[in-house]
Short mmCIF file of C-alpha atoms in Angstrom, two decimals:
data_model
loop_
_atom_site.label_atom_id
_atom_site.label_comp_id
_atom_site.label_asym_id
_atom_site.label_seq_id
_atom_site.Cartn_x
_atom_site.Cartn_y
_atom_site.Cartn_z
CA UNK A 1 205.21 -33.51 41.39
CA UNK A 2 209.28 -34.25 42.35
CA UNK A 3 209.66 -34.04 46.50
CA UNK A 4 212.45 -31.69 46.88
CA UNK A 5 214.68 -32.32 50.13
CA UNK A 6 215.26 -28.53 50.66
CA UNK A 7 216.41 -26.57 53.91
CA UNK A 8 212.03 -25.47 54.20
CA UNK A 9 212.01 -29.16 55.71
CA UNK A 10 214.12 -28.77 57.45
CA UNK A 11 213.08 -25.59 58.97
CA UNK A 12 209.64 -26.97 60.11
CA UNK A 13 209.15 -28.40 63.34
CA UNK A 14 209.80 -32.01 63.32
CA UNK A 15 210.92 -32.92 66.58
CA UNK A 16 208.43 -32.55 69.42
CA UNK A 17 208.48 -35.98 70.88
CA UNK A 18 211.53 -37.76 69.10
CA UNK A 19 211.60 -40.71 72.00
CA UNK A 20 213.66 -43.07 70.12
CA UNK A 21 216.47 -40.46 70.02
CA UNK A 22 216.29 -40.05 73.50
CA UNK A 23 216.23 -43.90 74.37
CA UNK A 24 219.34 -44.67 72.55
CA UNK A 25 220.44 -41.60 74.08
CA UNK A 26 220.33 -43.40 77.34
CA UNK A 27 222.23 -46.81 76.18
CA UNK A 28 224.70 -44.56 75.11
CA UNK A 29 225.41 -42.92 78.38
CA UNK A 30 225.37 -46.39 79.74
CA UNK A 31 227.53 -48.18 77.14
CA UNK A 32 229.76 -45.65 76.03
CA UNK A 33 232.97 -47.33 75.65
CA UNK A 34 232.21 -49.42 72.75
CA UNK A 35 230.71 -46.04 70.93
CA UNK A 36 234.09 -44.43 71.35
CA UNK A 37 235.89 -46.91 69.51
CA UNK A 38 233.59 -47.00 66.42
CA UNK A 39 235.57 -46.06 62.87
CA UNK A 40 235.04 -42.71 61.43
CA UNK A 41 233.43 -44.64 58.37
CA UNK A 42 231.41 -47.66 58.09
CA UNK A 43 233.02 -48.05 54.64
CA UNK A 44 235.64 -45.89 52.98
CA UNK A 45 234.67 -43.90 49.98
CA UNK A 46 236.67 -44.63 46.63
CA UNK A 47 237.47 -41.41 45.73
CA UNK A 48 238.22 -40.80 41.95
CA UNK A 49 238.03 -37.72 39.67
CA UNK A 50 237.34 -38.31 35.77
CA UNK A 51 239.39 -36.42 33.04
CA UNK A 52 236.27 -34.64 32.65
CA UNK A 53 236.29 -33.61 36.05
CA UNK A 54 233.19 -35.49 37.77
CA UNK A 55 234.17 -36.79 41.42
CA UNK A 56 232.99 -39.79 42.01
CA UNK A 57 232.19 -41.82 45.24
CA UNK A 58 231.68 -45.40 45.77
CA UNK A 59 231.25 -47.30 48.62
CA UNK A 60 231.04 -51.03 49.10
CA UNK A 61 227.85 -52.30 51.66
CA UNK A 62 227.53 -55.53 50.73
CA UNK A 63 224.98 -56.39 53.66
CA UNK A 64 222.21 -56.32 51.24
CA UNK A 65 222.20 -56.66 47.44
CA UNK A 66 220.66 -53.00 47.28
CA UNK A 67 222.42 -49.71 45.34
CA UNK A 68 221.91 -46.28 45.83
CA UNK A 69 222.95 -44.00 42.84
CA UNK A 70 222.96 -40.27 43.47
CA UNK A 71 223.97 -37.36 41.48
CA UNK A 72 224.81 -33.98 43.12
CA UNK A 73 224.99 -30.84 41.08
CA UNK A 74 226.17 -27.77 42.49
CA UNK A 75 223.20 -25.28 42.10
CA UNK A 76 220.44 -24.14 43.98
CA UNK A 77 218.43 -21.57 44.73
CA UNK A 78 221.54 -19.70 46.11
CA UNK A 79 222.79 -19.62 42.42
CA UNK A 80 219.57 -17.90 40.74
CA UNK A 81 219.08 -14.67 40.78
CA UNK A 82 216.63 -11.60 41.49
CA UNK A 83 213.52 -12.28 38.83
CA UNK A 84 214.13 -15.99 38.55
CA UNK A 85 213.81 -17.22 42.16
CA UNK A 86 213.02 -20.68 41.91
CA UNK A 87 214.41 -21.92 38.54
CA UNK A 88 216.64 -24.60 40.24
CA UNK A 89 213.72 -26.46 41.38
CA UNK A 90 212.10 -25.67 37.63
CA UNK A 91 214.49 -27.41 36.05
CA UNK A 92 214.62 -30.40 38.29
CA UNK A 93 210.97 -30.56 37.08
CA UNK A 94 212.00 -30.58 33.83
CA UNK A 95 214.51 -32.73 33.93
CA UNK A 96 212.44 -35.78 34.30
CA UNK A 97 210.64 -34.61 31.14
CA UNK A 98 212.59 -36.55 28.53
CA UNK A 99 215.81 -36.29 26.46
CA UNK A 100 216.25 -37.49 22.36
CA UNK A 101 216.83 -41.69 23.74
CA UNK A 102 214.40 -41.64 26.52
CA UNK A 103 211.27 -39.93 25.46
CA UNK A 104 209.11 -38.46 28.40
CA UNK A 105 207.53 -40.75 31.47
CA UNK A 106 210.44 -43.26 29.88
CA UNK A 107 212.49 -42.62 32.68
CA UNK A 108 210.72 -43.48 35.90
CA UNK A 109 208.77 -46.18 33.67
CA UNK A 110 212.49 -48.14 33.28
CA UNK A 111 213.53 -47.39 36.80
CA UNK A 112 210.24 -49.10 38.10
CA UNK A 113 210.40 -51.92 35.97
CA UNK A 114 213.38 -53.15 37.44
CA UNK A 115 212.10 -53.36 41.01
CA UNK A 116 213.71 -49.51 41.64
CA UNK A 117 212.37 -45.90 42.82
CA UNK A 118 213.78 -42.63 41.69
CA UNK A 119 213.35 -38.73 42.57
CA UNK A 120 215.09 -35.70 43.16
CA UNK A 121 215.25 -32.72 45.23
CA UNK A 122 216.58 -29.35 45.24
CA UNK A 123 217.56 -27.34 48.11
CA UNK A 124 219.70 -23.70 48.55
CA UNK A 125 222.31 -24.80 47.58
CA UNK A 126 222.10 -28.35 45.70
CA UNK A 127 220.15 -30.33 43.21
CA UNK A 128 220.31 -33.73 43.62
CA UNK A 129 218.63 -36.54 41.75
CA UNK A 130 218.66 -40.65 42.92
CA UNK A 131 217.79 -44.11 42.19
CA UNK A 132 217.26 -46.79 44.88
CA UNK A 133 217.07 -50.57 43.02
CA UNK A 134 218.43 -53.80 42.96
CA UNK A 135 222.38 -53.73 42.92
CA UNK A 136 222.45 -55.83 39.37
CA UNK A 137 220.42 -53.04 38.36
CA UNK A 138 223.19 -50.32 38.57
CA UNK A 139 224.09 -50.06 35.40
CA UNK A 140 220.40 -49.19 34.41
CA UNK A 141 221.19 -45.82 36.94
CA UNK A 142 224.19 -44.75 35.67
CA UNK A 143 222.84 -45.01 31.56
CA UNK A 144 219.77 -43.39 32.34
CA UNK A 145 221.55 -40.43 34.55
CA UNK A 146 224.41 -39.86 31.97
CA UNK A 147 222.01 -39.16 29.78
CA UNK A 148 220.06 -36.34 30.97
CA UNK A 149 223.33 -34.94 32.19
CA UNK A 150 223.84 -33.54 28.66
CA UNK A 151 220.67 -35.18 26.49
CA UNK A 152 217.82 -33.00 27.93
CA UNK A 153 214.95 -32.07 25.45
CA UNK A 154 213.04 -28.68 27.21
CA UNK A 155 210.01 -28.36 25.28
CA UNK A 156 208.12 -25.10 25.39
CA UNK A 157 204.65 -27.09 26.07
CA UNK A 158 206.13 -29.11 28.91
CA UNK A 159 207.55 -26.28 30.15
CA UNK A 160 204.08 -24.55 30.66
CA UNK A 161 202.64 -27.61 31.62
CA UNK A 162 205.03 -28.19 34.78
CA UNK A 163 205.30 -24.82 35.04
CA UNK A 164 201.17 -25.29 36.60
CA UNK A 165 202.70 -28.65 38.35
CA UNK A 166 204.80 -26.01 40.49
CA UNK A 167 202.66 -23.25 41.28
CA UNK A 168 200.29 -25.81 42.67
CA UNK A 169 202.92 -27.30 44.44
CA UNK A 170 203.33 -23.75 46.55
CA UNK A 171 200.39 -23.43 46.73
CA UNK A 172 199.95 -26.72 48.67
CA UNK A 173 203.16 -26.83 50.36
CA UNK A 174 203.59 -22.74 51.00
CA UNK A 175 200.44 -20.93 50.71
CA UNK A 176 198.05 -23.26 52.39
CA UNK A 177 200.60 -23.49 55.35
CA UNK A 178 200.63 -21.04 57.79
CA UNK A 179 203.93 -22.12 59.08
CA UNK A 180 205.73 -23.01 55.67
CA UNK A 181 204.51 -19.36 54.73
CA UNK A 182 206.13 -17.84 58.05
CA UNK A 183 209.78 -20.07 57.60
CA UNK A 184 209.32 -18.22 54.09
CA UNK A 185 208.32 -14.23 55.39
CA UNK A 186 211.37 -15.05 58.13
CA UNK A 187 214.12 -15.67 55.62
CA UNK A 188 212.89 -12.81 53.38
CA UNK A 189 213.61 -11.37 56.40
CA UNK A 190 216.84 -12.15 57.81
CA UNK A 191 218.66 -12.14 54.54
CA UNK A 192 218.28 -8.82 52.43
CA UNK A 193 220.88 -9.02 50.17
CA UNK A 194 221.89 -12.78 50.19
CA UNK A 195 220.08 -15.17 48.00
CA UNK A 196 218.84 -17.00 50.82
CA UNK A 197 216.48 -14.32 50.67
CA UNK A 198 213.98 -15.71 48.19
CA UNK A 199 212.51 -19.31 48.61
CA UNK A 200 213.66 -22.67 46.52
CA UNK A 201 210.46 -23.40 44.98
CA UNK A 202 210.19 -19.26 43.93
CA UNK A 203 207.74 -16.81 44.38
CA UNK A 204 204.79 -17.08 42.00
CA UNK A 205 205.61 -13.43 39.85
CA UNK A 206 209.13 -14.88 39.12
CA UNK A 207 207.62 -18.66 37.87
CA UNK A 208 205.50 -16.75 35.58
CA UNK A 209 208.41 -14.54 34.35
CA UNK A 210 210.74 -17.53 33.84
CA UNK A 211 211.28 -18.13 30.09
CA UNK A 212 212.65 -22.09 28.50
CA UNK A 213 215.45 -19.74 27.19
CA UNK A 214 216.32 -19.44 31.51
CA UNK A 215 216.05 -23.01 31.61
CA UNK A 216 218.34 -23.56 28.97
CA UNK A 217 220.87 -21.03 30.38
CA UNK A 218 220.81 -23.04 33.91
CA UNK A 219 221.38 -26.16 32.46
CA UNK A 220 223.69 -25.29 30.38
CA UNK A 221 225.59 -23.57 32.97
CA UNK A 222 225.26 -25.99 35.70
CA UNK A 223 224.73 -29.21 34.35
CA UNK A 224 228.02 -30.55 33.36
CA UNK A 225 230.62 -33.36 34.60
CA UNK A 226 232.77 -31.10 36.46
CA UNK A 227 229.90 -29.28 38.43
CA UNK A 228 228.87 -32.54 39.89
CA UNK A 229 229.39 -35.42 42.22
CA UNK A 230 228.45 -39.14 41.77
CA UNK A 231 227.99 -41.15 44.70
CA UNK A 232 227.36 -44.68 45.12
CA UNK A 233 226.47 -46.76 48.20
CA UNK A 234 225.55 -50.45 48.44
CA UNK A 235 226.35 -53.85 47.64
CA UNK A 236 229.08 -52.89 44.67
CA UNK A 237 233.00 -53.56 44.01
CA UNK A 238 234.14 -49.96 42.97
CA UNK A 239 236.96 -51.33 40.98
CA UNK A 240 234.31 -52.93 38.55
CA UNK A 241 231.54 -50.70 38.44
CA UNK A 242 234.76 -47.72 38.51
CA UNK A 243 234.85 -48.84 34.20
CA UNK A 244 231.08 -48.70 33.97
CA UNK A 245 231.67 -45.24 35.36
CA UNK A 246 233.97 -44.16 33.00
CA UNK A 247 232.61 -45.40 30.14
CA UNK A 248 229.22 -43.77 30.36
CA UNK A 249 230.54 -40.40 32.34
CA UNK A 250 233.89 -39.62 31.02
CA UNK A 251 233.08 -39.06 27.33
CA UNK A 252 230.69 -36.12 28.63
CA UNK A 253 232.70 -33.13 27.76
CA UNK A 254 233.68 -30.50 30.28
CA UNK A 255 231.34 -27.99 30.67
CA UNK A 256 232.18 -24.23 32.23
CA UNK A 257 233.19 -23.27 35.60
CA UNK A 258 230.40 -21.54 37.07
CA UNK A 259 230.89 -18.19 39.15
CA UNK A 260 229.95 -18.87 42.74
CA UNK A 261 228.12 -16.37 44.06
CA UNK A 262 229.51 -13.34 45.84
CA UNK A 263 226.87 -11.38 48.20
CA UNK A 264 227.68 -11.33 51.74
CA UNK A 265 225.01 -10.66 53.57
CA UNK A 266 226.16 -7.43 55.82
CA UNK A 267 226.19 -7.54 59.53
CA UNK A 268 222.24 -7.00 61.19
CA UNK A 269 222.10 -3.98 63.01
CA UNK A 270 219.04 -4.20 65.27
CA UNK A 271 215.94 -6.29 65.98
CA UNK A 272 213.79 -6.88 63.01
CA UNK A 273 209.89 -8.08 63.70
CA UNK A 274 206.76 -8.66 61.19
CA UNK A 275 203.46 -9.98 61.56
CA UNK A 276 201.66 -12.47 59.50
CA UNK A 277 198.29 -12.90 58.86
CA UNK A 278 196.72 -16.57 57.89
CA UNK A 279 193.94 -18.18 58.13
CA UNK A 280 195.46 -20.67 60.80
CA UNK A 281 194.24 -22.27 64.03
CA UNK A 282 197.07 -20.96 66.27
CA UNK A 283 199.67 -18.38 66.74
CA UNK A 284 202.93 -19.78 65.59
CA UNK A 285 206.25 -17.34 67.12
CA UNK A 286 209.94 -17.77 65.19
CA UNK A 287 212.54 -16.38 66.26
CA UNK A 288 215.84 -16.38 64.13
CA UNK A 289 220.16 -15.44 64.41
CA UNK A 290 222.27 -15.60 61.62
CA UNK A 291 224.91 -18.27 62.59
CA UNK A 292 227.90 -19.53 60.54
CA UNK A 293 228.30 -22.79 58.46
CA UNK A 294 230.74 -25.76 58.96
CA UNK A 295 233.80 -23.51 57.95
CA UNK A 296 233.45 -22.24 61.64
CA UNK A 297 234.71 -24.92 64.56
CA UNK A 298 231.69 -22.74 66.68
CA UNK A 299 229.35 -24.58 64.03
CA UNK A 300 229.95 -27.95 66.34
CA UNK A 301 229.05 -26.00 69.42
CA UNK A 302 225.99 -24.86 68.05
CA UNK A 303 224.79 -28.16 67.17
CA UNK A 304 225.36 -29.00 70.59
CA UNK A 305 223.84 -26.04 72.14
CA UNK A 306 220.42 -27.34 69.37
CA UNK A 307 220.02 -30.62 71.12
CA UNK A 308 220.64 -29.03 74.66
CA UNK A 309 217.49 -27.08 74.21
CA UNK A 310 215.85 -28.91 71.42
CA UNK A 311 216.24 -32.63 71.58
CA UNK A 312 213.20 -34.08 73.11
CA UNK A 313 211.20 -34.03 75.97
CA UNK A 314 214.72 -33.50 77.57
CA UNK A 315 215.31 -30.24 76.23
CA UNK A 316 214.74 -26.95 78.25
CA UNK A 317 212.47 -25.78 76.32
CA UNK A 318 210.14 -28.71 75.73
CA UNK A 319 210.39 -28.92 79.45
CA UNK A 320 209.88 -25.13 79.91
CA UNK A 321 207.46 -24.50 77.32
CA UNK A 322 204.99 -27.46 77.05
CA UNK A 323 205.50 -29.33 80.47
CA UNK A 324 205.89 -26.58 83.25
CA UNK A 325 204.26 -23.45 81.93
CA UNK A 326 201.94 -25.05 79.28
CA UNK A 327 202.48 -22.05 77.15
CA UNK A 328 202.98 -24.30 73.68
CA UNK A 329 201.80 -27.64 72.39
CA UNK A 330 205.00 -27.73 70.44
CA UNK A 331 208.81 -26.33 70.59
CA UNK A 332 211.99 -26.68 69.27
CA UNK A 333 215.00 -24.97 68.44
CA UNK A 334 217.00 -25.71 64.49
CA UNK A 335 220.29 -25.08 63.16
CA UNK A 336 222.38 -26.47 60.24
CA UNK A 337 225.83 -26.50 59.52
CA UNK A 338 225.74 -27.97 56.71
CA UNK A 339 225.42 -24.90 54.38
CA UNK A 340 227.18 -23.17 51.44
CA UNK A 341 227.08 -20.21 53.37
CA UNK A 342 226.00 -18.95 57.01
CA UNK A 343 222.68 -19.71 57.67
CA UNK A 344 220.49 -19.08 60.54
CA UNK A 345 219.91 -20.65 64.47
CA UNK A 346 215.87 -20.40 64.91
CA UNK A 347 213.89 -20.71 67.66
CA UNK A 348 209.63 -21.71 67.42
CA UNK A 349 206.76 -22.42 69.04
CA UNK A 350 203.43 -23.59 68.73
CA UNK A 351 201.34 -21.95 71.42
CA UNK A 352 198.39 -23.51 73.51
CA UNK A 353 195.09 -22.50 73.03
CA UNK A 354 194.29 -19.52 75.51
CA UNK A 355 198.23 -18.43 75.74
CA UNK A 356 199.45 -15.13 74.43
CA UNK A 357 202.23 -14.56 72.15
CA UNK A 358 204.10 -12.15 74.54
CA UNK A 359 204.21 -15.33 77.34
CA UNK A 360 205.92 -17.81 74.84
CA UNK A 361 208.27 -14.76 73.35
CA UNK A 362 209.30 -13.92 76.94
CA UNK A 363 209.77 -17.47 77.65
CA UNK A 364 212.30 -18.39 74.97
CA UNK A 365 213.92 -15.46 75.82
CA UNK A 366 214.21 -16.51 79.07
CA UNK A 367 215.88 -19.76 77.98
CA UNK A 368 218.27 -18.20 75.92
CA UNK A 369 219.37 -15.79 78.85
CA UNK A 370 219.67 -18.52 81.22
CA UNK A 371 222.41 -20.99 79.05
CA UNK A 372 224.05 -17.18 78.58
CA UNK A 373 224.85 -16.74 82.48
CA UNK A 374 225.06 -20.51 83.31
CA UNK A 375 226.45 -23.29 81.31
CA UNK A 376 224.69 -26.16 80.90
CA UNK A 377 225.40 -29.12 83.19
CA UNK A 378 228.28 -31.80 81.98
CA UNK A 379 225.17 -34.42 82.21
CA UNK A 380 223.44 -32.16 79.98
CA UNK A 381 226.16 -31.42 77.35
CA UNK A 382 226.88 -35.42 77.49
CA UNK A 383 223.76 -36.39 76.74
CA UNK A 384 223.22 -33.95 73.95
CA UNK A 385 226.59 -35.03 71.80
CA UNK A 386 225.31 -38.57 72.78
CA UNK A 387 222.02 -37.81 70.87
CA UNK A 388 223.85 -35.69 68.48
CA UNK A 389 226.65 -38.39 67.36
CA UNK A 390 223.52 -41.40 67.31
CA UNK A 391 222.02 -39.23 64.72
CA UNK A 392 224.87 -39.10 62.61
CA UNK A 393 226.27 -42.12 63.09
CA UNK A 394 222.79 -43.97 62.78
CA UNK A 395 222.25 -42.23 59.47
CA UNK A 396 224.80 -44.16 57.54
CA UNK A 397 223.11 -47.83 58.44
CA UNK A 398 220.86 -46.47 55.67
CA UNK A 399 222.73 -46.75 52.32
CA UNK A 400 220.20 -43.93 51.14
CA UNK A 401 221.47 -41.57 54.32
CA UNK A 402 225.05 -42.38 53.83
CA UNK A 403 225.25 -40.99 50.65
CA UNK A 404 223.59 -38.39 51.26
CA UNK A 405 225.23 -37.35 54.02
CA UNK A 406 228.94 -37.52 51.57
CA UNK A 407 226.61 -35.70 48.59
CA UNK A 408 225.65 -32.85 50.83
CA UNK A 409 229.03 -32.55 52.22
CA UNK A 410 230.92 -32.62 49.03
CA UNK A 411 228.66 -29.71 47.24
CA UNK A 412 228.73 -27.90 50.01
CA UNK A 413 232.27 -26.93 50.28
CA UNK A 414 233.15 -29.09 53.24
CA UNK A 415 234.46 -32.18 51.51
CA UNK A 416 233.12 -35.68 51.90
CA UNK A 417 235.61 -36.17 54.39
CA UNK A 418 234.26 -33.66 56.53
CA UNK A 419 231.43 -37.00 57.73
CA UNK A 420 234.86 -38.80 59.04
CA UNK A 421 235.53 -35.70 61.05
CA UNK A 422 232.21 -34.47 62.31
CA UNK A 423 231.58 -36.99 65.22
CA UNK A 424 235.37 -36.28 66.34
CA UNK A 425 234.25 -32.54 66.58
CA UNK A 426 230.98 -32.95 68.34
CA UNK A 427 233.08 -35.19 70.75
CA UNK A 428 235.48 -32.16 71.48
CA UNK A 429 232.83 -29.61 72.57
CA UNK A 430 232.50 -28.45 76.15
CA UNK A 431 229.94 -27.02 78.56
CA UNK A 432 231.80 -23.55 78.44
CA UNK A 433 231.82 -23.82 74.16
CA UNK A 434 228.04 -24.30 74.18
CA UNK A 435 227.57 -21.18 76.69
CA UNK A 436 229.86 -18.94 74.23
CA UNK A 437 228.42 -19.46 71.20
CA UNK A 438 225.03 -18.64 72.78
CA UNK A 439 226.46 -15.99 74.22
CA UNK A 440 227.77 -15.02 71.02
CA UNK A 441 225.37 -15.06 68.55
CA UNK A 442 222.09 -15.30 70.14
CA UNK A 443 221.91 -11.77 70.76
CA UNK A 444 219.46 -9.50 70.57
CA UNK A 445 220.22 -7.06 67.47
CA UNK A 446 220.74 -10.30 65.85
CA UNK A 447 217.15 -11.39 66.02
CA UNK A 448 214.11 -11.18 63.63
CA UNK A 449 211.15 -12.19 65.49
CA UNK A 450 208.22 -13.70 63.10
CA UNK A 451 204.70 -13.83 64.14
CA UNK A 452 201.91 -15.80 62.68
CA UNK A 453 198.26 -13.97 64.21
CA UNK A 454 195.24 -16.49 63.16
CA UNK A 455 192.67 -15.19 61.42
CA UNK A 456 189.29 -16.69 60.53
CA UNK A 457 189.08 -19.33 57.47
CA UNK A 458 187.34 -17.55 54.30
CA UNK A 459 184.18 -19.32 54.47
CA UNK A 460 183.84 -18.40 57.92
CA UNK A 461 184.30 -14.83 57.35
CA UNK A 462 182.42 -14.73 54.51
CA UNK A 463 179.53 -16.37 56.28
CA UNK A 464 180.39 -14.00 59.35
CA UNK A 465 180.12 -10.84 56.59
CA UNK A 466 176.59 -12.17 55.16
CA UNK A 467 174.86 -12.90 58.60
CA UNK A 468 173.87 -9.14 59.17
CA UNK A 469 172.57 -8.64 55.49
CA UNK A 470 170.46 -11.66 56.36
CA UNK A 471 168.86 -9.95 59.58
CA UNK A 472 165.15 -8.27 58.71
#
C-alpha cells in the first residue's frame, strides 16, 4: 500500500494540543523584529521550462548532503469522473508496478539500495510521487522517474491484484473509521455537482467498474512532460544537475493538453443535515461552509480566522469546548487555501462522554456568532498570524516540506511564487478582515451539519440479539 497525502488528512482532526506551535508562538510575540526581516525564500527556485514543456524547480540547500526529488502531475480526483471515482489514486498504485527497463518491485528495490525512500500520494487535485536519498544519488531519481513518466507496463493481473490492495485500503482507512467515513458522507454532501463530491481513494462500486483500458486513458492523458512539475530541493548546483535534467526529461515528447474541468458547484440554498450511523465509541458533530481558494485575498483572512479559533489550547473553542463547558474531548476548526477550486471551512468536535450533540452544536454556533458581532482582540489576531507564519515559514527548514509546499502551489494554479507571497499576506490581515469573512461565509444556509450517532460494535449486538434465545 502507497500513503497518499490527500485533503481526507487533512480534514481529520490533528490539532488538539499542538503546544510547540503555541510556544514558538510566544518567542515570536516577544522577538518579533528579527521575524519581520526574514527573506520571502530560504533559497530561490531556478525556474526553467523544457521544450517539452515540463517546469522544473531546483533549489540549492547545501546544509546537508540530502536531495529531495518530486514530481507533480496535474490530476486528481477532481479530474475523474462520475463511474470512475478514484482512478487517480489507482493509477498511482500502478505506477509503482513496473515499466519494460525496470521490471516490478525494481523500483523501490534501487531506491533503497542507495540509502533512499520513495512514495507517492494523490490528493483532489494532484498526484505526486518522491524520492528522499543521498544528494550523489540524484541522478538515480531522475532515471528512474523519467521512466515511468512514459515507460509504464499496466498488466491486467496486477491490475486486479492492486485493485484488492485498494479496497482494503478503504476499508482500513474509510470504512473502519467512523470519522474518515463522516469527512467522506460531509463532502458528498456539500458538493453535488462538483467533483469534490466523490472521495480520492473512490467508492468501492466504481473500483470494481474501473477497467486497465481507464487506466490507460488516465495515463495517457495526464502523464506527460507538459502536465507536470519537477522540483528539487537539497544539497545540488541547478546549473549542473539543470543538463542531467534535460537529458533524461526533454526527449519525452509532448503529450496533450488536458481539459480542466468545468462544474461549478452552484450557490447552497439552505441548511443541509444527515445522520450517520457507525459502530463508534462517541458522537463525532461536523459542521461545514463552502469557502474560496487562494484566488480570493479573503482566503488569507480565513486562515487567520482558523488559528483564532483553532490553534491550540489558545483557541476559543478548545477553550470553550473542552476547558470551560467540558462538552468535547477534542475540537478544532480546518480550512485550506490551497485548492484548485473552492473548498470548504469545517468546524468538529469530539464530544465527552455523557454530553449531547445539541450542547456541542449550540456551542460552536455560539462561537461563530460571537467573532460575527465582535472582532477578535489585536492580541488575538497577532498571535494567530504569529502561529500561522511559524507554520509556514518552519515548513521549508525541511527540504521534504519546501518542495512540497512549491509542488502544491505550482499544480494548483497559484504559482510557486505564491510561497514568497503568502507570509506577506497573512501579515496584512486585520481584526476587522477576520470578523468579515466570518461574517461572510459562515452563515447559516451555507452549512451542512454531519452527525456521527454510535451504535453498538457487531459482536456486541449480535451477542445482545442471541441473549434472549438463550433464556429457558
Amino acid at each position: 500500500m502507497r500513503s497518499r497525502y490527500d485533503s481526507l488528512a487533512r480534514m481529520m482532526p490533528r490539532r488538539t494540543i499542538p503546544s510547540i506551535p503555541l510556544l514558538i508562538a510566544c518567542l515570536f510575540i516577544c522577538g518579533r523584529a528579527a521575524f519581520w526581516s526574514a527573506p520571502l525564500f530560504a533559497a530561490e527556485p531556478k525556474e526553467v521550462v523544457l521544450s517539452n514543456g515540463m517546469k522544473v524547480l531546483l533549489v540549492e540547500v547545501p546544509k546537508a548532503p540530502v536531495v529531495t526529488v518530486q514530481v507533480w502531475y496535474k490530476v486528481g480526483s477532481r479530474n475523474e469522473v462520475m463511474g470512475r471515482a478514484g482512478l487517480s489514486h489507482m493509477l498511482e498504485h500502478m505506477m509503482f508496478n513496473g515499466t519494460t527497463r525496470y521490471p516490478k518491485g525494481m523500483f523501490s528495490r534501487l531506491v533503497k539500495k542507495n540509502g533512499g525512500m520513495d512514495n507517492a500520494f494523490t490528493s483532489q487535485d494532484f498526484t505526486a510521487y518522491f524520492e528522499n536519498l543521498s544528494a550523489d544519488r540524484v541522478q538515480l531519481a531522475l532515471e528512474l522517474e523519467s521512466d515511468r513518466m512514459q515507460g509504464l507496463v499496466l498488466d491486467r493481473e496486477e491490475f486486479q491484484r492492486e485493485r484488492e490492495v485498494v479496497k482494503e485500503e478503504r476499508r482500513l482507512r474509510i470504512e473502519d473509521d467512523p470519522q474518515a467515513y463522516l469527512v467522506e458522507t460531509l463532502f458528498a454532501q456539500m458538493f453535488m455537482t462538483h467533483p469534490y463530491h466523490w472521495p480520492i481513494i473512490g467508492w468501492f462500486g466504481d473500483l470494481d467498474a474501473m477497467t486497465l483500458d481507464d487506466l490507460q486513458r488516465h495515463y495517457d492523458t495526464y502523464y506527460s512532460p507538459n502536465n507536470a512539475t519537477l522540483v528539487i530541493v537539497g544539497d545540488i548546483k541547478a546549473d549542473q544537475l539543470l543538463s542531467t535534467v534535460q537529458k533524461l526529461f526533454e526527449p519525452i515528447p509532448r503529450g496533450p493538453t488536458p481539459a480542466p474541468p468545468t462544474t461549478k458547484e452552484p450557490e447552497q440554498r439552505g441548511e443541509r443535515r444527515f445522520l450517520l450511523k457507525r459502530d463508534a465509541q462517541l458522537p463525532f458533530v461536523m459542521m461545514g461552509y463552502r469557502t474560496p481558494n487562494f484566488a480570493s485575498d479573503d482566503a488569507y483572512a480565513l486562515s487567520v480566522l482558523e488559528s483564532v479559533l483553532s490553534h491550540g489550547r489558545s483557541g476559543r473553542l478548545y477553550r470553550s469546548l473542552v476547558h470551560d463547558h467540558q462538552l468535547a474531548l477534542a475540537v478544532g476548526a480546518e480550512y485550506t487555501l490551497m485548492q484548485a477550486d473552492p473548498g470548504l471551512f469545517y468546524f468538529y468536535a469530539v464530544l465527552r462522554p455523557g454530553q449531547t450533540v445539541e450542547a456541542a452544536e449550540t456551542a460552536l454556533q455560539q462561537e461563530i456568532a460571537r467573532i460575527q458581532s465582535s472582532p477578535p482582540t489585536d492580541l488575538e489576531v497577532q498571535r494567530a498570524k504569529n502561529n500561522v507564519e511559524a507554520d509556514y515559514v518552519f515548513q521549508q527548514d525541511s527540504n521534504f516540506r519546501h518542495a512540497m509546499l512549491l509542488g502544491e502551489a505550482e499544480t494548483v494554479g497559484a504559482g510557486w511564487r505564491h510561497v514568497g507571497h503568502y507570509v506577506e499576506k497573512i501579515r496584512g490581515v486585520t481584526a476587522k478582515d477576520v470578523q468579515r469573512v466570518a461574517q461572510k461565509y459562515l452563515i447559516d444556509d451555507a452549512r451542512t451539519v454531519g452527525i456521527l450517532i454510535p451504535t453498538p460494535p457487531q459482536s456486541d449486538r449480535h451477542q445482545g440479539a442471541a441473549q434472549p434465545a438463550s433464556k429457558p
